């Protein structure tokens, strides 16, 4: 294999076939700890589509990311076996529920192989079918960073949209609402139901105003104590970040996180019992500079570092 002959980090960044973080492209699941996965699907978006093109653009911009984290000094590639396993393949792309079933099938194989997935969307509807695969045997906790709760009951008379995944996940018993925290929530809604469903079931919502008052460290402390030692998933919607930094997304909301606050939040989740993560809603058609995709790639790398550290510390 070529990756044993040369180190891709030493190659010019514009060379070769782009994979997430310049990792090898793998089809064999027998020898991996962490899989980087693309989910190029945005069929559950009501307004500005384009996140289907997220994985390809994030892969390209992720060639900018080097190996060693400047704060933690973690080199994830020394700690774990990490590869890009390609994209979920869709068999009926115009059918939301069939597409979600394709996603669940793909992640079911990873889960069975004991591989932790770190994914790039796609719209936020993809998190529900991912959780159906990796939380099939027990509910998971969730650190959800987003401008929106994504706890609507319906959107355009559909139960499955990018505004509904976490409500469905609670209803299906795959998400533990008492071990769920949503951070960065803001923006007007046409019904207050999307903000009221969660707290009724035990979800903790940290609106952006409270986040600003508390600061990153206090929110981290609360998130850590809330999810505890149980299995925990991280779902990062790029629209949590202020559109001044990340305009390339379908549902931008002003008054958001800075990139540094978002990076600090992820670093603060180190050591949790992480079972997977995703970065969603990067939409290249609205990302004229490519910076939103670069932020998406950087957040994936931040998550990759804490995932690799945790997985490498688990007893074999
Ligand atoms: Mn979302
Ligand atoms: Mn959102």
mmCIF file of C-alpha atoms and ligand atoms in Angstrom:
data_model
loop_
_atom_site.group_PDB
_atom_site.id
_atom_site.type_symbol
_atom_site.label_atom_id
_atom_site.label_comp_id
_atom_site.label_asym_id
_atom_site.label_seq_id
_atom_site.Cartn_x
_atom_site.Cartn_y
_atom_site.Cartn_z
ATOM 1 C CA UNK A 1 0.000 0.000 0.000
ATOM 2 C CA UNK A 2 1.330 3.408 -0.927
ATOM 3 C CA UNK A 3 0.715 4.902 2.544
ATOM 4 C CA UNK A 4 3.380 2.582 3.926
ATOM 5 C CA UNK A 5 5.868 3.810 1.342
ATOM 6 C CA UNK A 6 5.345 7.515 1.822
ATOM 7 C CA UNK A 7 3.832 9.775 4.451
ATOM 8 C CA UNK A 8 0.945 11.702 2.886
ATOM 9 C CA UNK A 9 1.639 14.596 5.285
ATOM 10 C CA UNK A 10 4.951 15.106 3.452
ATOM 11 C CA UNK A 11 3.325 15.303 0.022
ATOM 12 C CA UNK A 12 2.258 18.567 -1.635
ATOM 13 C CA UNK A 13 -1.290 19.203 -0.427
ATOM 14 C CA UNK A 14 -2.750 19.569 -3.898
ATOM 15 C CA UNK A 15 -1.522 16.147 -5.051
ATOM 16 C CA UNK A 16 -3.398 12.881 -5.138
ATOM 17 C CA UNK A 17 -7.048 11.986 -4.610
ATOM 18 C CA UNK A 18 -8.462 14.086 -1.754
ATOM 19 C CA UNK A 19 -9.428 12.105 1.340
ATOM 20 C CA UNK A 20 -10.381 13.438 4.769
ATOM 21 C CA UNK A 21 -7.186 14.781 6.436
ATOM 22 C CA UNK A 22 -5.064 13.052 3.736
ATOM 23 C CA UNK A 23 -5.720 9.676 5.407
ATOM 24 C CA UNK A 24 -5.603 6.486 3.320
ATOM 25 C CA UNK A 25 -8.790 5.444 1.542
ATOM 26 C CA UNK A 26 -9.896 2.120 2.998
ATOM 27 C CA UNK A 27 -12.368 -0.492 1.838
ATOM 28 C CA UNK A 28 -11.281 -3.135 4.349
ATOM 29 C CA UNK A 29 -12.910 -2.593 7.767
ATOM 30 C CA UNK A 30 -10.920 -5.259 9.589
ATOM 31 C CA UNK A 31 -8.033 -3.066 10.653
ATOM 32 C CA UNK A 32 -9.464 0.280 11.727
ATOM 33 C CA UNK A 33 -10.222 2.168 14.944
ATOM 34 C CA UNK A 34 -11.777 5.334 13.496
ATOM 35 C CA UNK A 35 -13.546 5.721 10.147
ATOM 36 C CA UNK A 36 -13.922 9.090 8.459
ATOM 37 C CA UNK A 37 -17.172 8.958 6.496
ATOM 38 C CA UNK A 38 -18.854 11.218 3.964
ATOM 39 C CA UNK A 39 -22.648 11.418 3.899
ATOM 40 C CA UNK A 40 -23.462 13.462 0.780
ATOM 41 C CA UNK A 41 -27.192 13.793 1.369
ATOM 42 C CA UNK A 42 -29.384 16.892 1.704
ATOM 43 C CA UNK A 43 -32.757 15.630 0.608
ATOM 44 C CA UNK A 44 -34.350 16.630 3.925
ATOM 45 C CA UNK A 45 -33.665 20.376 3.618
ATOM 46 C CA UNK A 46 -36.562 22.788 3.146
ATOM 47 C CA UNK A 47 -34.678 25.962 2.216
ATOM 48 C CA UNK A 48 -31.209 26.293 0.725
ATOM 49 C CA UNK A 49 -29.872 22.907 -0.371
ATOM 50 C CA UNK A 50 -26.197 22.269 -1.050
ATOM 51 C CA UNK A 51 -24.923 20.296 1.964
ATOM 52 C CA UNK A 52 -24.891 17.215 -0.266
ATOM 53 C CA UNK A 53 -21.690 18.708 -1.648
ATOM 54 C CA UNK A 54 -20.176 19.115 1.821
ATOM 55 C CA UNK A 55 -18.089 15.931 2.079
ATOM 56 C CA UNK A 56 -16.263 16.549 -1.201
ATOM 57 C CA UNK A 57 -15.397 20.156 -0.321
ATOM 58 C CA UNK A 58 -14.434 19.287 3.261
ATOM 59 C CA UNK A 59 -12.142 16.542 1.949
ATOM 60 C CA UNK A 60 -10.455 19.064 -0.338
ATOM 61 C CA UNK A 61 -10.020 21.751 2.357
ATOM 62 C CA UNK A 62 -8.941 19.148 4.939
ATOM 63 C CA UNK A 63 -5.642 18.798 3.058
ATOM 64 C CA UNK A 64 -4.710 21.996 4.928
ATOM 65 C CA UNK A 65 -4.807 20.161 8.283
ATOM 66 C CA UNK A 66 -1.498 18.843 9.629
ATOM 67 C CA UNK A 67 -0.909 16.051 12.144
ATOM 68 C CA UNK A 68 -0.079 17.398 15.638
ATOM 69 C CA UNK A 69 -2.556 19.490 17.678
ATOM 70 C CA UNK A 70 -0.934 22.741 18.822
ATOM 71 C CA UNK A 71 -2.475 22.692 22.330
ATOM 72 C CA UNK A 72 -2.831 19.023 23.316
ATOM 73 C CA UNK A 73 0.131 17.821 21.197
ATOM 74 C CA UNK A 74 -2.032 14.867 20.213
ATOM 75 C CA UNK A 75 -1.092 13.209 16.926
ATOM 76 C CA UNK A 76 -4.203 11.121 16.265
ATOM 77 C CA UNK A 77 -2.473 9.080 13.552
ATOM 78 C CA UNK A 78 0.081 7.779 16.059
ATOM 79 C CA UNK A 79 -2.654 6.757 18.514
ATOM 80 C CA UNK A 80 -5.206 5.043 16.281
ATOM 81 C CA UNK A 81 -5.707 3.396 12.913
ATOM 82 C CA UNK A 82 -7.645 6.042 10.967
ATOM 83 C CA UNK A 83 -8.871 5.962 7.367
ATOM 84 C CA UNK A 84 -11.361 7.561 5.019
ATOM 85 C CA UNK A 85 -13.878 4.830 4.208
ATOM 86 C CA UNK A 86 -15.553 6.856 1.474
ATOM 87 C CA UNK A 87 -19.161 7.964 1.163
ATOM 88 C CA UNK A 88 -22.408 6.265 2.051
ATOM 89 C CA UNK A 89 -23.897 4.959 -1.214
ATOM 90 C CA UNK A 90 -27.514 5.846 -1.852
ATOM 91 C CA UNK A 91 -29.864 3.523 -3.682
ATOM 92 C CA UNK A 92 -32.961 5.798 -3.874
ATOM 93 C CA UNK A 93 -31.664 9.321 -3.435
ATOM 94 C CA UNK A 94 -35.072 11.038 -3.865
ATOM 95 C CA UNK A 95 -36.640 8.979 -1.068
ATOM 96 C CA UNK A 96 -35.807 10.303 2.424
ATOM 97 C CA UNK A 97 -36.625 7.177 4.413
ATOM 98 C CA UNK A 98 -34.877 4.866 1.914
ATOM 99 C CA UNK A 99 -31.813 7.141 2.018
ATOM 100 C CA UNK A 100 -31.842 7.079 5.810
ATOM 101 C CA UNK A 101 -31.999 3.270 5.642
ATOM 102 C CA UNK A 102 -28.909 3.301 3.391
ATOM 103 C CA UNK A 103 -27.116 5.399 6.030
ATOM 104 C CA UNK A 104 -28.135 3.060 8.859
ATOM 105 C CA UNK A 105 -26.935 0.061 6.814
ATOM 106 C CA UNK A 106 -23.525 1.636 6.228
ATOM 107 C CA UNK A 107 -22.998 2.563 9.895
ATOM 108 C CA UNK A 108 -24.311 -0.803 11.037
ATOM 109 C CA UNK A 109 -21.307 -2.404 9.315
ATOM 110 C CA UNK A 110 -18.888 0.015 11.005
ATOM 111 C CA UNK A 111 -20.538 -0.547 14.385
ATOM 112 C CA UNK A 112 -20.357 -4.318 13.995
ATOM 113 C CA UNK A 113 -16.653 -4.019 13.182
ATOM 114 C CA UNK A 114 -16.074 -2.017 16.386
ATOM 115 C CA UNK A 115 -15.126 1.133 14.447
ATOM 116 C CA UNK A 116 -15.955 4.612 15.744
ATOM 117 C CA UNK A 117 -17.326 6.870 12.975
ATOM 118 C CA UNK A 118 -16.514 10.548 12.468
ATOM 119 C CA UNK A 119 -18.721 11.850 9.688
ATOM 120 C CA UNK A 120 -19.152 14.844 7.413
ATOM 121 C CA UNK A 121 -22.663 15.672 6.192
ATOM 122 C CA UNK A 122 -24.881 16.250 4.586
ATOM 123 C CA UNK A 123 -27.856 17.853 6.211
ATOM 124 C CA UNK A 124 -28.647 17.252 9.887
ATOM 125 C CA UNK A 125 -31.252 14.594 9.126
ATOM 126 C CA UNK A 126 -28.333 12.148 8.707
ATOM 127 C CA UNK A 127 -27.663 11.996 12.451
ATOM 128 C CA UNK A 128 -30.896 10.083 13.107
ATOM 129 C CA UNK A 129 -30.035 7.102 10.860
ATOM 130 C CA UNK A 130 -26.455 7.140 12.193
ATOM 131 C CA UNK A 131 -27.790 6.881 15.756
ATOM 132 C CA UNK A 132 -30.176 4.095 14.694
ATOM 133 C CA UNK A 133 -27.065 2.054 13.858
ATOM 134 C CA UNK A 134 -24.669 2.959 16.653
ATOM 135 C CA UNK A 135 -27.249 3.329 19.446
ATOM 136 C CA UNK A 136 -29.249 0.231 18.530
ATOM 137 C CA UNK A 137 -28.130 -1.647 21.658
ATOM 138 C CA UNK A 138 -28.456 1.241 24.165
ATOM 139 C CA UNK A 139 -29.377 4.930 24.073
ATOM 140 C CA UNK A 140 -26.526 7.434 23.858
ATOM 141 C CA UNK A 141 -25.995 10.864 25.378
ATOM 142 C CA UNK A 142 -25.385 13.831 23.118
ATOM 143 C CA UNK A 143 -23.414 17.047 23.007
ATOM 144 C CA UNK A 144 -25.220 18.943 20.253
ATOM 145 C CA UNK A 145 -23.739 22.242 19.075
ATOM 146 C CA UNK A 146 -26.145 24.080 16.754
ATOM 147 C CA UNK A 147 -28.151 27.280 16.274
ATOM 148 C CA UNK A 148 -31.271 25.084 16.210
ATOM 149 C CA UNK A 149 -32.632 22.392 18.508
ATOM 150 C CA UNK A 150 -33.679 20.216 15.527
ATOM 151 C CA UNK A 151 -36.497 19.012 17.769
ATOM 152 C CA UNK A 152 -39.439 20.064 15.591
ATOM 153 C CA UNK A 153 -42.246 17.577 15.220
ATOM 154 C CA UNK A 154 -42.659 18.084 11.469
ATOM 155 C CA UNK A 155 -41.341 20.201 8.664
ATOM 156 C CA UNK A 156 -43.374 20.605 5.467
ATOM 157 C CA UNK A 157 -45.598 17.827 6.832
ATOM 158 C CA UNK A 158 -42.654 15.438 7.001
ATOM 159 C CA UNK A 159 -41.488 13.712 10.186
ATOM 160 C CA UNK A 160 -38.009 13.317 8.707
ATOM 161 C CA UNK A 161 -36.233 16.575 7.942
ATOM 162 C CA UNK A 162 -33.071 18.296 9.107
ATOM 163 C CA UNK A 163 -35.228 20.067 11.712
ATOM 164 C CA UNK A 164 -36.541 16.921 13.407
ATOM 165 C CA UNK A 165 -33.777 14.316 14.020
ATOM 166 C CA UNK A 166 -33.371 14.664 17.781
ATOM 167 C CA UNK A 167 -37.093 14.565 18.516
ATOM 168 C CA UNK A 168 -37.333 11.331 16.522
ATOM 169 C CA UNK A 169 -34.248 9.962 18.288
ATOM 170 C CA UNK A 170 -35.814 10.615 21.713
ATOM 171 C CA UNK A 171 -39.096 9.027 20.582
ATOM 172 C CA UNK A 172 -37.255 5.994 19.217
ATOM 173 C CA UNK A 173 -35.389 5.509 22.497
ATOM 174 C CA UNK A 174 -31.928 5.803 20.930
ATOM 175 C CA UNK A 175 -31.151 9.201 22.488
ATOM 176 C CA UNK A 176 -31.233 9.737 26.257
ATOM 177 C CA UNK A 177 -32.723 13.240 26.674
ATOM 178 C CA UNK A 178 -31.447 13.492 30.260
ATOM 179 C CA UNK A 179 -27.897 13.076 28.938
ATOM 180 C CA UNK A 180 -28.355 15.587 26.117
ATOM 181 C CA UNK A 181 -27.151 19.190 26.001
ATOM 182 C CA UNK A 182 -27.757 21.605 23.124
ATOM 183 C CA UNK A 183 -25.387 24.575 22.890
ATOM 184 C CA UNK A 184 -25.602 27.773 20.827
ATOM 185 C CA UNK A 185 -29.357 27.778 20.207
ATOM 186 C CA UNK A 186 -30.793 30.980 18.679
ATOM 187 C CA UNK A 187 -32.831 32.449 15.842
ATOM 188 C CA UNK A 188 -36.538 32.982 15.448
ATOM 189 C CA UNK A 189 -38.995 30.142 14.901
ATOM 190 C CA UNK A 190 -42.570 29.982 13.667
ATOM 191 C CA UNK A 191 -43.557 27.820 16.617
ATOM 192 C CA UNK A 192 -42.003 27.694 20.104
ATOM 193 C CA UNK A 193 -42.543 23.928 20.137
ATOM 194 C CA UNK A 194 -38.997 23.300 18.823
ATOM 195 C CA UNK A 195 -37.580 24.872 22.037
ATOM 196 C CA UNK A 196 -40.156 23.366 24.390
ATOM 197 C CA UNK A 197 -40.007 19.684 23.419
ATOM 198 C CA UNK A 198 -36.463 19.166 24.725
ATOM 199 C CA UNK A 199 -36.746 20.634 28.241
ATOM 200 C CA UNK A 200 -40.063 18.778 28.691
ATOM 201 C CA UNK A 201 -38.090 15.553 28.245
ATOM 202 C CA UNK A 202 -35.013 16.581 30.209
ATOM 203 C CA UNK A 203 -32.810 18.045 27.466
ATOM 204 C CA UNK A 204 -30.651 20.955 28.647
ATOM 205 C CA UNK A 205 -30.651 23.903 26.224
ATOM 206 C CA UNK A 206 -27.882 26.507 26.495
ATOM 207 C CA UNK A 207 -29.077 29.422 24.380
ATOM 208 C CA UNK A 208 -26.338 31.600 22.898
ATOM 209 C CA UNK A 209 -27.077 34.390 25.394
ATOM 210 C CA UNK A 210 -26.506 32.072 28.358
ATOM 211 C CA UNK A 211 -23.432 30.625 26.641
ATOM 212 C CA UNK A 212 -21.975 34.125 26.352
ATOM 213 C CA UNK A 213 -22.698 34.858 30.015
ATOM 214 C CA UNK A 214 -21.312 31.563 31.337
ATOM 215 C CA UNK A 215 -18.299 31.290 29.032
ATOM 216 C CA UNK A 216 -16.758 28.216 27.416
ATOM 217 C CA UNK A 217 -15.291 26.595 30.562
ATOM 218 C CA UNK A 218 -18.515 26.623 32.600
ATOM 219 C CA UNK A 219 -20.522 25.229 29.701
ATOM 220 C CA UNK A 220 -17.927 22.470 29.269
ATOM 221 C CA UNK A 221 -18.134 21.637 32.982
ATOM 222 C CA UNK A 222 -21.917 21.356 32.802
ATOM 223 C CA UNK A 223 -21.811 19.273 29.608
ATOM 224 C CA UNK A 224 -19.297 16.875 31.151
ATOM 225 C CA UNK A 225 -21.267 16.357 34.345
ATOM 226 C CA UNK A 226 -24.516 15.983 32.400
ATOM 227 C CA UNK A 227 -23.341 13.264 29.979
ATOM 228 C CA UNK A 228 -21.204 11.580 32.648
ATOM 229 C CA UNK A 229 -19.421 8.355 31.817
ATOM 230 C CA UNK A 230 -22.033 6.834 29.531
ATOM 231 C CA UNK A 231 -21.680 6.505 25.759
ATOM 232 C CA UNK A 232 -21.814 9.948 24.181
ATOM 233 C CA UNK A 233 -22.119 11.270 20.639
ATOM 234 C CA UNK A 234 -21.066 14.731 19.408
ATOM 235 C CA UNK A 235 -23.124 16.391 16.693
ATOM 236 C CA UNK A 236 -21.767 19.680 15.378
ATOM 237 C CA UNK A 237 -23.908 21.786 13.045
ATOM 238 C CA UNK A 238 -21.705 24.359 11.281
ATOM 239 C CA UNK A 239 -24.525 26.937 11.629
ATOM 240 C CA UNK A 240 -23.720 27.082 15.357
ATOM 241 C CA UNK A 241 -20.815 29.281 14.258
ATOM 242 C CA UNK A 242 -21.534 32.886 13.375
ATOM 243 C CA UNK A 243 -22.112 33.360 9.635
ATOM 244 C CA UNK A 244 -19.386 36.021 9.702
ATOM 245 C CA UNK A 245 -17.033 33.026 9.913
ATOM 246 C CA UNK A 246 -19.134 30.290 8.336
ATOM 247 C CA UNK A 247 -21.571 31.698 5.769
ATOM 248 C CA UNK A 248 -21.624 28.487 3.734
ATOM 249 C CA UNK A 249 -24.627 26.816 5.283
ATOM 250 C CA UNK A 250 -28.303 26.460 4.486
ATOM 251 C CA UNK A 251 -29.840 28.085 7.562
ATOM 252 C CA UNK A 252 -27.457 30.796 8.812
ATOM 253 C CA UNK A 253 -28.295 32.572 12.099
ATOM 254 C CA UNK A 254 -26.396 35.694 13.153
ATOM 255 C CA UNK A 255 -25.082 36.126 16.693
ATOM 256 C CA UNK A 256 -23.287 32.788 16.894
ATOM 257 C CA UNK A 257 -20.166 31.141 18.266
ATOM 258 C CA UNK A 258 -16.712 32.221 17.222
ATOM 259 C CA UNK A 259 -14.492 29.577 15.691
ATOM 260 C CA UNK A 260 -12.212 29.688 18.743
ATOM 261 C CA UNK A 261 -15.157 29.175 21.136
ATOM 262 C CA UNK A 262 -16.252 26.166 19.070
ATOM 263 C CA UNK A 263 -12.731 24.716 19.122
ATOM 264 C CA UNK A 264 -12.547 25.284 22.894
ATOM 265 C CA UNK A 265 -15.844 23.470 23.408
ATOM 266 C CA UNK A 266 -14.619 20.407 21.512
ATOM 267 C CA UNK A 267 -11.269 20.325 23.334
ATOM 268 C CA UNK A 268 -13.177 20.443 26.629
ATOM 269 C CA UNK A 269 -14.940 17.171 25.803
ATOM 270 C CA UNK A 270 -11.685 15.197 25.901
ATOM 271 C CA UNK A 271 -11.914 12.022 27.982
ATOM 272 C CA UNK A 272 -15.668 11.499 27.596
ATOM 273 C CA UNK A 273 -16.866 8.065 26.522
ATOM 274 C CA UNK A 274 -17.230 9.066 22.858
ATOM 275 C CA UNK A 275 -18.895 6.635 20.449
ATOM 276 C CA UNK A 276 -18.988 8.825 17.354
ATOM 277 C CA UNK A 277 -19.413 12.321 16.001
ATOM 278 C CA UNK A 278 -20.462 14.308 12.978
ATOM 279 C CA UNK A 279 -20.049 17.739 11.413
ATOM 280 C CA UNK A 280 -23.036 18.682 9.280
ATOM 281 C CA UNK A 281 -24.622 21.399 7.124
ATOM 282 C CA UNK A 282 -21.492 22.688 5.362
ATOM 283 C CA UNK A 283 -22.940 23.899 2.053
ATOM 284 C CA UNK A 284 -20.300 24.650 -0.612
ATOM 285 C CA UNK A 285 -22.653 26.576 -2.975
ATOM 286 C CA UNK A 286 -22.906 29.290 -0.261
ATOM 287 C CA UNK A 287 -19.228 29.097 0.666
ATOM 288 C CA UNK A 288 -17.509 31.319 -1.862
ATOM 289 C CA UNK A 289 -14.187 31.506 0.025
ATOM 290 C CA UNK A 290 -14.060 27.837 1.038
ATOM 291 C CA UNK A 291 -13.642 28.975 4.637
ATOM 292 C CA UNK A 292 -16.787 27.236 5.907
ATOM 293 C CA UNK A 293 -15.459 23.924 4.602
ATOM 294 C CA UNK A 294 -12.090 24.685 6.215
ATOM 295 C CA UNK A 295 -13.866 25.281 9.544
ATOM 296 C CA UNK A 296 -15.776 22.022 9.055
ATOM 297 C CA UNK A 297 -12.502 20.170 8.406
ATOM 298 C CA UNK A 298 -10.868 21.828 11.412
ATOM 299 C CA UNK A 299 -13.735 20.898 13.737
ATOM 300 C CA UNK A 300 -13.497 17.329 12.422
ATOM 301 C CA UNK A 301 -9.785 17.357 13.248
ATOM 302 C CA UNK A 302 -10.445 18.735 16.755
ATOM 303 C CA UNK A 303 -12.931 15.887 17.301
ATOM 304 C CA UNK A 304 -10.535 13.358 15.746
ATOM 305 C CA UNK A 305 -7.879 14.276 18.320
ATOM 306 C CA UNK A 306 -10.119 13.686 21.346
ATOM 307 C CA UNK A 307 -11.611 10.543 19.784
ATOM 308 C CA UNK A 308 -8.155 9.079 19.126
ATOM 309 C CA UNK A 309 -6.944 9.915 22.621
ATOM 310 C CA UNK A 310 -9.982 8.277 24.216
ATOM 311 C CA UNK A 311 -10.001 5.178 22.015
ATOM 312 C CA UNK A 312 -6.266 4.603 22.478
ATOM 313 C CA UNK A 313 -6.732 4.748 26.261
ATOM 314 C CA UNK A 314 -9.518 2.127 26.288
ATOM 315 C CA UNK A 315 -8.489 -1.342 27.490
ATOM 316 C CA UNK A 316 -8.236 -3.689 24.494
HETATM 317 MN MN1 LIG B 1 -28.884 21.197 12.905
HETATM 318 MN MN1 LIG B 2 -28.724 24.387 12.617
#
